[in-house]
């Protein structure tokens, strides 16, 4: 099955712009299902982005981040063709990771 | 639709960790899914019920309003479930950015760690339960700067 | 949605006042049968209303709880709604032409 | 069947073709011109091809949020899933591509079409389920998930291609067109709204928080990821929700009326580019 992560990292000059989209329900814990029961919270807590063995960006998310969350940031020092690693973990201990080439 | 994580649950992951530790990390050639470090999450800050308490839990100090913090959010959210919000700052040495939605049950929505070399900018999409003040906090040189904006929500992001 | 309130209020009032006299299970059954028949006709025209369905459900629920007063009243409302939807469908057989962009 | 009645009426009009009957005569080309002129005159500042972006062509603040969301749109997962499904053979070894012209790539703009052999309108969703059934697979739900993933992928491979809906010289095709037009303009539901009440009379206006999309080009971005749904939905899903929003009991997805109204609306959008899958509030 395909990864839960979509990553786009593009170098322009000395800056790499990174956009990521993660497939995740991000259930807040405040929404009821059709039977009227609260859907328990199920959301990503931490997303780490690493380049050359070093963290370049860390996201800490609460239940108010939208379903299928999206984030964009940029950092300096990467070259085209370098690896960028993304990994996430949620409040149920589920996780996923992806390594993508910077374009 | 069933989601396909194919990941071990937390308990199993802890067991895997314990086994690895017990073997003295002799299994370096093993391929295993990387997971982000769950211990980084700030449970205390994310479970505060007011904006002020969340800021205190996050930084232990108050924020001062600054025009050096740029918060981009819509006037009227097209849908409270998906509100695009971005924060940027030209301040030097930004070390973190946080975004709070004052009227949400837990105001702290997201916080980002910005190491040296990474720009003081982030864009994301947040849920808003109702019309609320959105607050952006930027940590720079050990001080906390803020900007805020009212975003109108007529279809809340907490509905079914 | 509170966009548009058609003249149905009048029909509702008529149905409600008809139910003023104390109703029995037999009253309910005949009211329900009439409502269901009308709703079936609306279904043939593919023009049922969700409100008719909801009112029918409320009628059955009230009857199940032994409240035939409310059940009969709701069944009569449902019949009025179903008949209004039938009237709408029949009227629209030709009326739609007037709305076409020319 | 109403269809038969319309066929008769259409045939009569074609046979008579008297100028005296011009007010009621079926003339899709004239309808098309009037329909397009109505929207382009009402919204002179909206470029023609922008109508396919629905509410975003009407409201600047909404448009800005949409542009931000399109940066990395939530329908990406559906497109990827549809692509994977297209590449995965059925149990009998055949695949979706075998059921369609050009292996199903870049053909969305030709749907729905009038099938002269069957004498009915065939939509992309219907064709996909018939493809599955012909190959021994169970049909999918018409409203979301798998069906939306398939149509998302097919739309994605057809982006920018102009709608090219044809009405063959067949009284039944003309009858289907008229039935679709009738469905579009007929009031229904307790709120007594027609499709046109919202999407012809009030596009750009707010209903609660939502900005109504113009009927011109309204199907070009289908299927859509709606934030309100938190998921993808097909054209069938949109019709069903439209009906319930006016307090009408929806008819079955792919009912003849739904297919005919899709045929009518798509014909009205001829020449406008396919923009699906789309993102909507």
Coordinates of C-alpha atoms in Angstrom, one line a residue:
Chain A
X1 CA 0.0 0.0 0.0
X2 CA 1.1 3.5 -0.8
X3 CA 2.7 5.6 1.9
X4 CA 0.6 7.8 4.1
X5 CA 3.0 10.6 3.3
X6 CA 3.3 12.9 0.2
X7 CA 6.4 15.0 0.2
X8 CA 7.5 17.7 -2.1
X9 CA 10.9 19.3 -1.5
X10 CA 12.3 21.7 -4.1
X11 CA 15.6 23.6 -4.0
X12 CA 15.7 27.2 -5.3
X13 CA 19.0 29.0 -4.8
X14 CA 20.2 28.0 -1.3
X15 CA 16.7 27.4 0.1
X16 CA 14.7 24.2 0.0
X17 CA 10.9 24.6 0.3
X18 CA 9.3 21.5 1.8
X19 CA 5.6 20.7 1.6
X20 CA 4.1 17.6 3.2
X21 CA 0.7 16.0 3.3
X22 CA -0.1 13.1 5.6
X23 CA -3.1 10.8 5.2
X24 CA -4.6 10.7 8.7
X25 CA -8.1 11.1 10.2
X26 CA -6.9 13.6 12.9
X27 CA -10.0 12.8 15.0
X28 CA -10.3 15.5 17.6
X29 CA -12.2 13.5 20.2
X30 CA -15.1 16.1 20.1
X31 CA -17.0 14.6 17.1
X32 CA -19.7 12.0 17.4
X33 CA -20.2 9.2 15.0
X34 CA -23.6 8.4 13.3
X35 CA -24.6 6.4 16.4
X36 CA -24.1 9.4 18.6
X37 CA -20.9 8.1 20.3
X38 CA -17.8 10.2 20.6
X39 CA -15.1 9.2 18.3
X40 CA -12.0 9.0 20.5
X41 CA -9.1 11.3 19.7
X42 CA -6.7 9.9 17.1
X43 CA -4.2 12.4 15.9
X44 CA -0.6 12.8 14.9
X45 CA 1.5 14.2 17.8
X46 CA 5.0 14.6 16.3
X47 CA 6.4 14.9 12.8
X48 CA 10.1 15.1 12.3
X49 CA 11.9 16.2 9.2
X50 CA 15.6 15.3 8.9
X51 CA 18.3 16.2 6.4
X52 CA 21.8 14.8 6.5
X53 CA 21.2 13.3 9.9
X54 CA 20.0 16.5 11.5
X55 CA 16.5 17.7 12.4
X56 CA 15.5 20.6 10.1
X57 CA 11.9 21.0 11.3
X58 CA 9.8 19.4 14.0
X59 CA 6.0 19.7 14.1
X60 CA 4.1 19.1 17.3
X61 CA 0.4 18.8 16.6
X62 CA -2.8 18.7 18.7
X63 CA -6.2 17.5 17.7
X64 CA -7.0 20.9 16.0
X65 CA -4.8 20.2 13.0
X66 CA -7.0 19.4 10.0
X67 CA -7.7 15.9 8.7
X68 CA -5.0 14.8 6.2
X69 CA -2.7 17.4 7.6
X70 CA -0.5 19.7 5.6
X71 CA 2.6 21.7 6.5
X72 CA 5.0 23.9 4.6
X73 CA 8.4 25.2 5.7
X74 CA 11.8 26.0 4.2
X75 CA 15.4 25.5 5.2
X76 CA 18.9 26.2 3.9
X77 CA 21.9 24.0 3.2
X78 CA 20.5 21.1 1.1
X79 CA 21.4 20.2 -2.5
X80 CA 19.3 18.7 -5.2
X81 CA 19.3 14.9 -5.0
X82 CA 19.8 14.9 -1.2
X83 CA 17.6 12.7 0.9
X84 CA 14.9 14.2 3.2
X85 CA 13.4 12.0 5.8
X86 CA 9.9 12.5 7.3
X87 CA 8.5 10.5 10.1
X88 CA 5.3 10.8 12.2
X89 CA 3.9 9.2 15.2
X90 CA 0.3 9.5 16.6
X91 CA -1.3 9.2 20.0
X92 CA -2.1 5.5 19.4
X93 CA 1.6 4.8 18.6
X94 CA 0.9 4.3 14.9
X95 CA 3.7 5.7 12.7
X96 CA 5.0 6.0 9.2
X97 CA 8.1 7.4 7.5
X98 CA 9.3 8.3 4.1
X99 CA 12.6 9.2 2.5
X100 CA 12.4 11.4 -0.6
X101 CA 14.9 13.1 -2.9
X102 CA 15.1 16.8 -2.9
X103 CA 14.3 18.1 -6.3
Chain B
X1 CA -12.7 3.5 4.7
X2 CA -10.2 1.5 6.7
X3 CA -6.9 3.2 6.9
X4 CA -3.7 1.3 6.0
X5 CA -1.1 2.1 8.5
X6 CA 0.3 -1.4 8.9
X7 CA 2.1 -0.2 12.0
X8 CA 2.5 -1.9 15.3
X9 CA 0.5 -0.4 18.1
X10 CA 2.3 1.4 20.9
X11 CA 2.6 -1.7 23.1
X12 CA 4.2 -3.8 20.4
X13 CA 6.5 -0.9 19.5
X14 CA 7.7 -0.7 23.1
X15 CA 8.4 -4.4 23.1
X16 CA 10.4 -4.1 19.9
X17 CA 12.4 -1.3 21.5
X18 CA 13.0 -3.4 24.6
X19 CA 14.3 -6.4 22.6
X20 CA 16.6 -4.1 20.6
X21 CA 18.0 -2.7 23.7
X22 CA 18.4 -6.1 25.2
X23 CA 20.4 -7.3 22.3
X24 CA 22.7 -4.4 22.7
X25 CA 21.7 -2.8 19.4
X26 CA 23.4 -5.6 17.5
X27 CA 20.8 -5.5 14.8
X28 CA 21.9 -2.4 12.9
X29 CA 21.3 -4.1 9.6
X30 CA 17.6 -4.6 10.3
X31 CA 15.2 -2.5 8.4
X32 CA 12.4 -1.2 10.5
X33 CA 10.0 1.7 10.0
X34 CA 11.3 4.8 11.5
X35 CA 9.0 6.6 13.9
X36 CA 9.1 10.1 15.0
X37 CA 10.0 10.5 18.7
X38 CA 6.6 10.5 20.5
X39 CA 8.3 11.8 23.7
X40 CA 8.7 15.2 22.1
X41 CA 4.9 16.0 22.3
X42 CA 4.0 18.6 24.9
X43 CA 1.0 17.0 26.6
X44 CA 0.7 19.7 29.2
X45 CA 0.6 22.6 26.7
X46 CA -1.8 20.8 24.3
X47 CA -4.3 20.1 27.0
X48 CA -4.6 23.5 28.6
X49 CA -8.1 25.0 28.2
X50 CA -7.3 28.7 27.9
X51 CA -5.0 30.6 25.6
X52 CA -3.1 32.1 28.6
X53 CA -2.6 28.8 30.3
X54 CA -1.4 27.2 27.0
X55 CA 1.1 30.0 26.5
X56 CA 2.4 29.7 30.1
X57 CA 2.7 25.9 29.7
X58 CA 4.5 26.3 26.4
X59 CA 7.0 29.1 27.3
X60 CA 6.6 29.9 31.0
X61 CA 6.3 33.6 30.1
X62 CA 4.0 36.1 28.5
X63 CA 4.1 37.1 24.8
X64 CA 4.4 40.7 23.6
X65 CA 2.5 41.9 20.5
X66 CA 4.8 42.6 17.6
X67 CA 4.4 43.8 14.0
X68 CA 7.4 41.6 13.2
X69 CA 5.1 38.6 13.4
X70 CA 3.0 38.1 10.2
X71 CA -0.1 36.0 10.6
X72 CA -2.0 35.1 7.4
X73 CA -5.5 33.8 7.9
X74 CA -8.7 34.2 6.1
X75 CA -11.4 36.8 7.2
X76 CA -14.1 34.1 6.8
X77 CA -13.1 30.5 6.9
X78 CA -14.6 28.6 3.9
X79 CA -15.1 25.7 6.3
X80 CA -14.0 25.5 9.9
X81 CA -12.6 22.0 9.2
X82 CA -9.8 23.3 7.0
X83 CA -8.6 26.8 7.6
X84 CA -5.3 27.6 5.9
X85 CA -3.1 29.6 8.3
X86 CA 0.5 30.7 7.8
X87 CA 3.0 32.5 10.1
X88 CA 6.2 34.2 9.2
X89 CA 8.6 36.5 10.8
X90 CA 11.7 38.5 9.8
X91 CA 13.0 38.4 13.4
X92 CA 16.5 36.9 13.8
X93 CA 17.1 33.5 15.4
X94 CA 13.6 32.2 15.5
X95 CA 13.6 29.0 17.5
X96 CA 9.9 28.1 17.5
X97 CA 6.5 29.1 16.2
X98 CA 3.2 28.2 17.8
X99 CA -0.4 28.8 16.6
X100 CA -3.4 29.0 19.0
X101 CA -7.1 29.1 18.3
X102 CA -8.5 30.9 21.4
X103 CA -12.0 29.5 21.3
X104 CA -11.1 25.9 20.6
X105 CA -11.6 23.4 23.5
X106 CA -7.8 23.1 23.6
X107 CA -6.4 26.4 22.3
X108 CA -2.9 25.2 21.3
X109 CA -3.3 23.8 17.8
X110 CA 0.3 23.3 16.7
X111 CA 3.9 24.3 17.6
X112 CA 7.0 24.0 15.4
X113 CA 10.6 23.8 16.4
X114 CA 12.8 25.8 14.2
X115 CA 16.6 24.9 14.3
X116 CA 19.3 27.2 12.9
X117 CA 19.2 27.2 9.1
X118 CA 15.4 26.8 8.9
X119 CA 13.3 29.9 8.0
X120 CA 11.0 31.5 10.5
X121 CA 8.0 30.5 8.5
X122 CA 5.3 27.8 8.5
X123 CA 2.0 27.2 6.7
X124 CA -0.5 24.7 7.9
X125 CA -4.3 23.9 8.0
X126 CA -6.2 24.0 11.2
X127 CA -9.7 23.2 12.5
X128 CA -11.7 25.9 14.2
X129 CA -14.8 25.1 16.3
X130 CA -16.3 28.6 15.9
X131 CA -15.4 32.2 15.2
X132 CA -12.3 32.9 17.2
X133 CA -9.1 34.9 17.6
X134 CA -6.1 33.1 16.1
X135 CA -2.8 33.8 17.8
X136 CA 0.6 33.3 16.3
X137 CA 3.6 33.2 18.6
X138 CA 7.2 33.5 17.5
X139 CA 10.1 32.7 19.8
X140 CA 13.2 34.7 19.0
X141 CA 16.3 35.3 21.1
X142 CA 14.5 33.9 24.1
X143 CA 11.5 36.3 23.9
X144 CA 8.0 35.6 22.7
X145 CA 6.3 37.8 20.1
X146 CA 2.7 37.6 19.0
X147 CA 0.2 38.6 16.4
X148 CA -3.5 37.8 16.3
X149 CA -6.4 38.0 13.9
X150 CA -10.1 37.3 14.2
X151 CA -11.3 34.6 11.8
X152 CA -15.1 34.1 11.3
X153 CA -16.4 30.6 11.1
X154 CA -20.0 29.8 10.2
X155 CA -19.6 26.1 9.6
X156 CA -17.5 24.8 12.5
X157 CA -14.8 22.2 12.2
X158 CA -16.2 20.1 15.0
X159 CA -19.4 19.0 13.3
X160 CA -20.0 15.6 11.9
Chain C
X1 CA -31.9 25.7 6.8
X2 CA -34.5 28.4 7.3
X3 CA -34.3 29.7 3.7
X4 CA -37.8 29.3 2.5
X5 CA -41.0 28.5 4.2
X6 CA -43.7 27.6 1.8
X7 CA -47.4 27.8 2.5
X8 CA -47.3 24.5 4.3
X9 CA -47.8 26.1 7.6
X10 CA -51.4 26.4 6.7
X11 CA -51.7 22.7 5.9
X12 CA -50.1 21.9 9.2
X13 CA -52.6 24.0 11.0
X14 CA -55.5 22.3 9.3
X15 CA -54.1 18.9 10.1
X16 CA -53.5 19.9 13.7
X17 CA -57.0 21.3 14.3
X18 CA -58.5 18.1 12.8
X19 CA -56.7 16.2 15.4
X20 CA -58.2 18.2 18.3
X21 CA -60.8 15.6 19.2
X22 CA -59.4 12.7 21.2
X23 CA -57.9 10.1 18.9
X24 CA -58.0 6.4 19.1
X25 CA -55.7 3.7 17.7
X26 CA -58.3 3.2 14.9
X27 CA -58.1 6.9 14.1
X28 CA -54.3 6.6 13.9
X29 CA -54.4 3.6 11.7
X30 CA -56.7 5.2 9.2
X31 CA -54.6 8.4 9.3
X32 CA -51.4 6.5 8.8
X33 CA -52.8 4.4 5.9
X34 CA -53.9 7.6 4.2
X35 CA -50.5 9.2 4.7
X36 CA -48.6 6.1 3.5
X37 CA -50.7 5.9 0.4
X38 CA -50.1 9.5 -0.4
X39 CA -46.3 9.1 0.2
X40 CA -46.3 6.1 -2.0
X41 CA -47.8 8.2 -4.8
X42 CA -45.2 10.8 -4.2
X43 CA -42.6 8.0 -4.5
X44 CA -44.0 7.0 -7.9
X45 CA -43.5 10.6 -9.0
X46 CA -39.9 10.5 -7.5
X47 CA -40.9 13.5 -5.5
X48 CA -41.0 12.6 -1.8
X49 CA -39.9 15.1 0.8
X50 CA -37.6 14.3 3.7
X51 CA -40.0 16.1 6.0
X52 CA -42.8 13.7 5.1
X53 CA -40.6 10.8 6.0
X54 CA -39.6 12.4 9.3
X55 CA -43.2 13.1 10.2
X56 CA -44.3 9.6 9.3
X57 CA -41.5 8.2 11.5
X58 CA -42.6 10.5 14.4
X59 CA -46.2 9.3 14.0
X60 CA -45.1 5.6 14.2
X61 CA -43.0 6.4 17.2
X62 CA -45.7 8.2 19.0
X63 CA -48.1 5.3 18.3
X64 CA -45.6 2.8 19.5
X65 CA -45.5 4.7 22.8
X66 CA -49.3 4.6 22.9
X67 CA -49.8 8.3 22.3
X68 CA -52.4 8.1 19.6
X69 CA -53.3 11.7 20.0
X70 CA -49.9 12.8 18.8
X71 CA -49.5 9.9 16.4
X72 CA -52.7 10.7 14.6
X73 CA -51.9 14.4 14.4
X74 CA -48.4 13.6 13.0
X75 CA -49.9 11.1 10.5
X76 CA -52.3 13.8 9.2
X77 CA -49.4 16.2 8.9
X78 CA -47.5 13.6 7.0
X79 CA -50.4 13.1 4.6
X80 CA -50.7 16.9 4.1
X81 CA -47.0 17.0 3.3
X82 CA -47.1 14.1 0.9
X83 CA -50.1 15.6 -0.9
X84 CA -48.2 18.9 -1.1
X85 CA -45.2 17.1 -2.7
X86 CA -47.6 15.4 -5.2
X87 CA -49.1 18.8 -6.0
X88 CA -45.6 20.2 -6.5
X89 CA -44.6 17.4 -8.8
X90 CA -47.7 17.8 -10.9
X91 CA -47.4 21.5 -11.1
X92 CA -43.7 21.2 -12.1
X93 CA -44.6 19.0 -15.1
X94 CA -45.1 22.1 -17.0
X95 CA -44.1 25.0 -14.8
X96 CA -40.4 24.2 -15.1
X97 CA -40.4 25.5 -18.7
X98 CA -41.0 29.1 -17.5
X99 CA -37.7 29.0 -15.6
X100 CA -35.5 27.9 -18.5
X101 CA -32.9 30.5 -19.6
X102 CA -33.8 31.6 -23.0
Chain D
X1 CA -42.2 6.0 -19.1
X2 CA -41.7 9.7 -19.2
X3 CA -38.8 9.0 -21.5
X4 CA -41.1 7.5 -24.1
X5 CA -43.4 10.5 -23.9
X6 CA -40.5 12.9 -24.4
X7 CA -39.3 10.9 -27.3
X8 CA -42.7 11.2 -28.9
X9 CA -42.8 14.9 -28.2
X10 CA -39.3 15.5 -29.5
X11 CA -40.1 13.5 -32.6
X12 CA -43.2 15.5 -33.2
X13 CA -41.3 18.8 -32.9
X14 CA -38.6 17.5 -35.2
X15 CA -41.2 16.3 -37.7
X16 CA -43.3 19.5 -37.5
X17 CA -40.4 22.0 -37.1
X18 CA -42.9 24.8 -37.3
X19 CA -41.7 28.2 -36.4
X20 CA -45.0 28.7 -34.6
X21 CA -43.8 26.1 -32.0
X22 CA -40.5 27.8 -31.6
X23 CA -41.1 28.7 -27.9
X24 CA -41.3 25.0 -27.0
X25 CA -39.2 23.4 -29.7
X26 CA -36.1 21.5 -28.5
X27 CA -33.0 23.3 -29.7
X28 CA -29.9 22.4 -27.7
X29 CA -27.6 24.7 -29.6
X30 CA -29.8 27.7 -28.9
X31 CA -30.2 26.6 -25.2
X32 CA -26.4 26.3 -25.0
X33 CA -25.8 29.8 -26.3
X34 CA -28.5 31.3 -24.1
X35 CA -27.1 29.5 -21.1
X36 CA -23.6 30.6 -21.6
X37 CA -24.5 34.1 -22.4
X38 CA -26.6 34.3 -19.2
X39 CA -23.5 33.6 -17.1
X40 CA -20.9 35.5 -19.1
X41 CA -23.2 38.6 -19.0
X42 CA -24.0 38.3 -15.4
X43 CA -20.3 37.8 -14.4
X44 CA -18.4 39.9 -17.0
X45 CA -15.2 39.8 -14.9
X46 CA -15.0 36.0 -14.6
X47 CA -12.9 34.5 -17.5
X48 CA -14.9 31.8 -19.2
X49 CA -12.6 29.0 -18.2
X50 CA -12.7 30.1 -14.6
X51 CA -16.4 29.1 -14.2
X52 CA -15.2 25.6 -13.7
X53 CA -13.7 26.7 -10.4
X54 CA -17.2 27.2 -9.0
X55 CA -17.4 29.4 -5.9
X56 CA -13.8 30.3 -6.2
X57 CA -14.5 32.2 -9.4
X58 CA -17.0 34.4 -7.4
X59 CA -15.3 35.3 -4.1
X60 CA -11.7 36.6 -3.6
X61 CA -11.3 35.6 0.0
X62 CA -12.5 32.0 -0.7
X63 CA -10.2 31.9 -3.8
X64 CA -7.2 32.7 -1.6
X65 CA -7.9 29.8 0.7
X66 CA -8.5 27.5 -2.3
X67 CA -5.1 28.5 -3.8
X68 CA -3.4 27.7 -0.5
X69 CA -5.2 24.3 -0.4
X70 CA -4.4 23.5 -4.0
X71 CA -0.7 23.9 -3.1
X72 CA -1.0 20.3 -1.9
X73 CA -4.6 19.3 -2.4
X74 CA -6.4 16.7 -0.2
X75 CA -7.5 14.8 -3.4
X76 CA -4.0 13.7 -4.1
X77 CA -4.5 10.5 -2.2
X78 CA -7.6 9.7 -4.3
X79 CA -5.7 10.3 -7.6
X80 CA -2.9 8.0 -6.5
X81 CA -5.4 5.4 -5.4
X82 CA -7.3 5.6 -8.7
X83 CA -4.0 5.2 -10.6
X84 CA -3.1 2.2 -8.6
X85 CA -6.6 0.7 -9.2
X86 CA -6.2 1.3 -12.9
X87 CA -2.9 -0.5 -12.9
X88 CA -4.2 -3.5 -11.0
X89 CA -5.9 -6.2 -13.1
X90 CA -9.2 -7.8 -12.2
X91 CA -9.2 -11.5 -11.3
X92 CA -9.7 -12.4 -15.0
X93 CA -6.6 -10.5 -16.0
X94 CA -8.3 -7.6 -17.7
X95 CA -8.3 -4.1 -16.3
X96 CA -10.3 -0.8 -16.3
X97 CA -8.4 0.4 -19.3
X98 CA -9.7 -2.5 -21.4
X99 CA -13.3 -1.1 -21.1
X100 CA -12.5 2.4 -22.4
X101 CA -11.3 4.1 -25.5
X102 CA -7.6 5.1 -25.2
X103 CA -7.3 2.8 -22.2
X104 CA -9.4 5.3 -20.2
X105 CA -6.7 8.0 -20.3
X106 CA -7.7 11.6 -21.2
X107 CA -11.4 10.7 -22.0
X108 CA -13.3 12.3 -19.1
X109 CA -14.5 15.2 -21.3
X110 CA -16.5 12.8 -23.5
X111 CA -18.8 11.7 -20.6
X112 CA -21.7 11.4 -20.2
X113 CA -22.5 10.3 -23.7
X114 CA -25.7 9.0 -25.3
X115 CA -25.4 5.3 -26.1
X116 CA -27.4 4.9 -29.3
X117 CA -27.4 1.1 -29.0
X118 CA -28.8 1.0 -25.5
X119 CA -30.8 4.1 -26.0
X120 CA -29.7 5.8 -22.7
X121 CA -27.2 8.2 -21.2
X122 CA -24.0 6.5 -20.0
X123 CA -22.0 8.4 -17.3
X124 CA -18.4 7.7 -16.4
X125 CA -19.5 6.2 -13.1
X126 CA -22.1 3.9 -14.7
X127 CA -19.5 2.8 -17.3
X128 CA -17.0 2.0 -14.6
X129 CA -19.4 -0.2 -12.7
X130 CA -20.5 -1.9 -15.9
X131 CA -16.8 -2.5 -16.6
X132 CA -16.4 -4.1 -13.2
X133 CA -19.5 -6.3 -13.6
X134 CA -18.6 -7.3 -17.2
X135 CA -15.3 -8.6 -15.7
X136 CA -16.9 -10.5 -12.8
X137 CA -16.3 -7.9 -10.1
X138 CA -18.8 -6.5 -7.7
X139 CA -20.0 -2.9 -8.5
X140 CA -18.8 -0.1 -6.2
X141 CA -20.9 2.4 -4.3
X142 CA -21.6 5.3 -6.7
X143 CA -21.0 8.0 -4.2
X144 CA -17.5 7.9 -2.8
X145 CA -14.3 6.0 -1.9
X146 CA -13.3 3.6 -4.7
X147 CA -15.6 5.2 -7.3
X148 CA -14.4 8.7 -6.5
X149 CA -10.8 7.5 -6.7
X150 CA -11.3 6.0 -10.2
X151 CA -13.1 9.1 -11.5
X152 CA -10.5 11.4 -9.8
X153 CA -7.7 9.6 -11.7
X154 CA -9.6 9.7 -15.0
X155 CA -10.4 13.4 -14.5
X156 CA -6.8 14.1 -13.6
X157 CA -5.6 12.6 -16.9
X158 CA -8.1 14.7 -18.8
X159 CA -7.4 18.1 -17.2
X160 CA -7.6 21.0 -19.5
X161 CA -9.5 19.0 -22.2
X162 CA -12.7 20.8 -23.2
X163 CA -16.0 19.2 -22.5
X164 CA -17.2 17.6 -25.7
X165 CA -20.7 16.3 -25.2
X166 CA -22.6 15.3 -28.3
X167 CA -26.3 14.9 -28.8
X168 CA -26.6 12.3 -31.6
X169 CA -29.3 12.6 -34.2
X170 CA -31.7 10.3 -32.3
X171 CA -35.0 11.4 -30.9
X172 CA -34.2 9.4 -27.7
X173 CA -31.0 11.4 -27.2
X174 CA -33.0 14.6 -27.5
X175 CA -35.6 13.2 -25.1
X176 CA -32.9 12.5 -22.6
X177 CA -31.6 16.0 -23.0
X178 CA -35.0 17.5 -22.4
X179 CA -35.6 15.3 -19.4
X180 CA -32.3 16.5 -17.9
X181 CA -33.3 20.1 -18.6
X182 CA -36.6 19.4 -16.9
X183 CA -35.0 17.9 -13.9
X184 CA -32.6 20.9 -13.6
X185 CA -35.4 23.5 -13.7
X186 CA -38.1 21.6 -11.7
X187 CA -38.7 22.6 -8.1
X188 CA -38.7 19.9 -5.5
X189 CA -38.3 19.2 -1.8
X190 CA -40.2 21.0 0.9
X191 CA -38.1 24.1 0.3
X192 CA -39.5 24.2 -3.2
X193 CA -36.1 24.8 -4.8
X194 CA -34.9 23.6 -8.2
X195 CA -31.2 23.1 -9.1
X196 CA -31.6 26.4 -11.0
X197 CA -32.9 28.3 -8.0
X198 CA -29.4 28.1 -6.5
X199 CA -27.1 27.7 -9.4
X200 CA -28.7 29.9 -12.0
X201 CA -30.6 32.5 -9.9
X202 CA -28.1 32.9 -7.1
X203 CA -24.5 31.9 -8.0
X204 CA -22.0 33.9 -6.0
X205 CA -24.4 34.5 -3.2
X206 CA -24.1 33.0 0.3
X207 CA -26.4 30.2 1.6
X208 CA -25.3 30.1 5.2
X209 CA -21.5 30.3 4.8
X210 CA -21.4 28.6 1.4
X211 CA -20.9 30.5 -1.8
X212 CA -23.1 29.0 -4.5
X213 CA -21.4 27.8 -7.6
X214 CA -22.6 28.8 -11.1
X215 CA -24.3 26.1 -13.1
X216 CA -22.0 26.8 -16.0
X217 CA -19.1 24.4 -15.7
X218 CA -20.4 23.0 -12.4
X219 CA -19.5 19.4 -13.2
X220 CA -16.0 20.1 -14.7
X221 CA -14.2 19.8 -11.4
X222 CA -15.9 16.5 -10.3
X223 CA -15.2 14.4 -8.3
X224 CA -14.5 16.8 -5.4
X225 CA -13.0 16.7 -2.0
X226 CA -15.3 18.6 0.2
X227 CA -14.1 19.9 3.5
X228 CA -17.6 19.6 4.7
X229 CA -17.6 15.9 4.0
X230 CA -13.9 15.4 4.9
X231 CA -13.8 13.1 1.9
X232 CA -14.2 12.7 -1.8
X233 CA -17.5 12.6 -3.5
X234 CA -18.7 11.8 -7.0
X235 CA -21.3 13.5 -9.2
X236 CA -23.9 11.1 -7.8
X237 CA -23.0 12.2 -4.3
X238 CA -23.4 15.8 -5.2
X239 CA -26.9 15.3 -6.7
X240 CA -28.0 13.3 -3.7
X241 CA -26.9 16.0 -1.3
X242 CA -28.5 18.7 -3.4
X243 CA -31.8 16.9 -3.1
X244 CA -31.6 16.4 0.6
X245 CA -30.5 20.0 1.1
X246 CA -33.9 21.2 -0.3
X247 CA -35.6 18.5 1.9
X248 CA -36.3 16.2 -1.0
X249 CA -35.8 12.4 -0.7
X250 CA -32.9 11.7 -3.1
X251 CA -33.5 9.3 -6.0
X252 CA -31.1 6.4 -6.5
X253 CA -27.6 7.3 -7.7
X254 CA -27.5 6.8 -11.5
X255 CA -31.3 7.0 -11.8
X256 CA -32.3 8.0 -15.3
X257 CA -33.1 11.5 -14.0
X258 CA -29.7 12.0 -12.5
X259 CA -27.9 10.7 -15.6
X260 CA -30.1 12.9 -17.8
X261 CA -29.4 16.1 -15.8
X262 CA -25.7 15.3 -15.9
X263 CA -26.0 15.0 -19.7
X264 CA -27.8 18.3 -19.9
X265 CA -25.4 20.2 -17.6
X266 CA -22.3 18.7 -19.3
X267 CA -23.7 19.7 -22.7
X268 CA -24.2 23.3 -21.4
X269 CA -20.5 23.3 -20.3
X270 CA -19.2 22.2 -23.7
X271 CA -15.9 23.9 -24.4
X272 CA -15.0 24.4 -20.8
X273 CA -12.0 22.6 -19.5
X274 CA -12.0 19.5 -17.3
X275 CA -10.6 20.6 -13.9
X276 CA -11.2 17.6 -11.7
X277 CA -10.6 16.4 -9.2
X278 CA -11.4 19.5 -7.3
X279 CA -11.4 20.8 -3.8
X280 CA -14.5 22.6 -2.4
X281 CA -15.6 23.9 1.0

